[in-house]
């Protein structure tokens, strides 16, 4: 299931996503006067609201958010279509001080949401307040706002107004009131924002006392909630002051470094209620218990549908009765992987819980073969530890089973995945494992396990380069073999040659030939009838079109790789491309291919000698040099998985030439982040050069950033290295 992580600053985006995943009913589009908005403005009596002065700590900032308040008010329950929903009002008030010309330019064009009550004021340094007339605002639905700090879009109706005569020291004071209906909602809320610090921040949630559960947990230094019971409602408040602006740093993870809280509002009378017990009125839950997850998993799996047509089609493809358990499961995995991608890519068809349906079908097959298994509930390591989970939407599913004493995992489907491949997001994380999941909730067992971790050797990217000068010293011919395993198969360069986009492109190809239309679909989609897709057979005509497409696909692969090579080398002539393995076969999960092309500009005359710019042979293919931000590091940085890059270079020396300075290529660096080792020698008229770079996952503290740069700096040195040919 998908996690909805909100990366921009505030609750506006929070609600947009939260209600999207909670079955929006309607938003009130009717124009109103501002009476209700003015009433809420009167409640902005905090001392910080009257403050017009920027604290010394933030005096050099271009913009400073002096005040921000957000208030969610829950109204009475209503019951349309037998599901329970609530009405909400969401009020916000923000004051931003403009300290320089850049800030004025940012807010001169103000884009806002149309549809509910909204007001913009300009507060002058003398305290005088001027209301911005919005009658001249223009439609901005297709206009990208230049204001990246206040994208207050709760719906798709946008308007833009030019604010004239802004001056340094002015304060933009905007407030809004929006009304919604929805059921359960949840999201993440970051308390800091890019571009400006915040002097005072306050969030309030006025929630009904009965039938409503608020889930809250703060992280990375964010404050906790305070609670005040008032009659039939409970007022939860969150306050924070003097919040530094968010600094964007490459390879960082906001969930692991920036202050934020996770919030959920659930109604225990609702069909979507995710908890095992019904908490007491006004109780704040800070995590999901094992019983909560157990109940949710049981009900989720129970509702999943196993597409039995899979099995009938599978029987046509293999002799299942003469297969070992392991071969049977592997072949069925490949079969289902193709189904998933036919569904998702060829038809752009979003079957809800399709992955879960496949897992359910797998469990049926395992039961038939009397293979014991555990159903897995996992969550991404980039997100949150499973013990801190407060939202069932953050769970993903998998299966663990054992054949002949060997553990197997089924956790992912992508274009090149195989049985036992585990997403890098889940490896080395704690997960819940459930037994007896189909025997009733009372018989279900639950325990915590650790998902296996891949190694450097599992995720290898290897390039072998054989180089020889042609036509004297004018050009260097490169013969390159590229091989990738594990997660390295998902590198962007491999997307140029693997079949990830095959079905999608094939579908477009057939449309261009008028072989299919919106009303006639591809016959090879074996589950077409199951998903209500009209199945049409093209017989020999289809075979002819498919053959033509394969030829076109191979041509496109070479063109893509040639263009990619030209972006990295001074290519004089791209001679050939030879695919070896796309990594999708059950018998071979390695992706590999060969290339041959001729490059120039590697030798520069130096008197009677030549300078060989040997680093140019590596190109960007080396994946060693990383152009990273070198500023003072503040946040931890993250490397998704252990990985290895290997280059084996062999350059035949021109007749009569002797290299000088090869020993300068023998360098190395090793530390807790990783290592890089370069070794070169002259052997039988060849320069033999080997480079191995390894990087370690997962989380590295900011103090180790220089260790990472030491490795990448050596990569830069190697890419620019030179030797002399006498």
Short mmCIF file of C-alpha atoms in Angstrom, two decimals, residues 7-13 61-65 68 94 96-98 100 102-107 109-111 145-153 174 192-198 245-246 248:
data_model
loop_
_atom_site.label_atom_id
_atom_site.label_comp_id
_atom_site.label_asym_id
_atom_site.label_seq_id
_atom_site.Cartn_x
_atom_site.Cartn_y
_atom_site.Cartn_z
CA UNK A 7 7.09 17.11 1.56
CA UNK A 8 5.92 20.68 1.34
CA UNK A 9 5.32 22.72 4.37
CA UNK A 10 1.81 22.70 5.59
CA UNK A 11 -1.56 21.26 6.26
CA UNK A 12 -3.08 22.44 2.99
CA UNK A 13 -1.29 19.72 1.09
CA UNK A 61 16.68 36.03 5.95
CA UNK A 62 14.93 37.16 2.77
CA UNK A 63 11.51 36.09 4.10
CA UNK A 64 10.37 35.19 7.59
CA UNK A 65 7.09 33.56 8.56
CA UNK A 68 1.16 30.57 11.13
CA UNK A 94 -0.20 33.04 7.81
CA UNK A 96 5.14 36.50 6.11
CA UNK A 97 7.51 39.45 6.34
CA UNK A 98 9.36 40.54 3.21
CA UNK A 100 14.45 42.26 0.55
CA UNK A 102 13.86 38.89 -3.76
CA UNK A 103 10.97 38.47 -1.32
CA UNK A 104 9.02 41.24 -3.02
CA UNK A 105 9.47 39.62 -6.43
CA UNK A 106 8.36 36.28 -5.01
CA UNK A 107 5.05 37.67 -3.74
CA UNK A 109 2.40 37.41 -8.30
CA UNK A 110 0.20 35.65 -5.75
CA UNK A 111 -1.57 32.45 -6.82
CA UNK A 145 3.11 29.73 -9.64
CA UNK A 146 6.50 31.29 -8.97
CA UNK A 147 5.69 31.23 -5.27
CA UNK A 148 6.99 27.86 -4.09
CA UNK A 149 6.35 28.69 -0.44
CA UNK A 150 2.58 29.16 -0.45
CA UNK A 151 0.92 26.71 -2.80
CA UNK A 152 -2.38 26.80 -0.96
CA UNK A 153 -4.23 24.49 -3.28
CA UNK A 174 -3.46 35.75 4.17
CA UNK A 192 9.78 23.44 8.95
CA UNK A 193 9.74 24.78 5.41
CA UNK A 194 12.23 25.48 2.65
CA UNK A 195 12.94 29.12 1.97
CA UNK A 196 12.08 30.75 5.27
CA UNK A 197 12.20 30.22 9.03
CA UNK A 198 9.09 30.30 11.21
CA UNK A 245 14.20 26.90 7.62
CA UNK A 246 14.66 23.52 6.04
CA UNK A 248 17.77 20.71 1.23
#
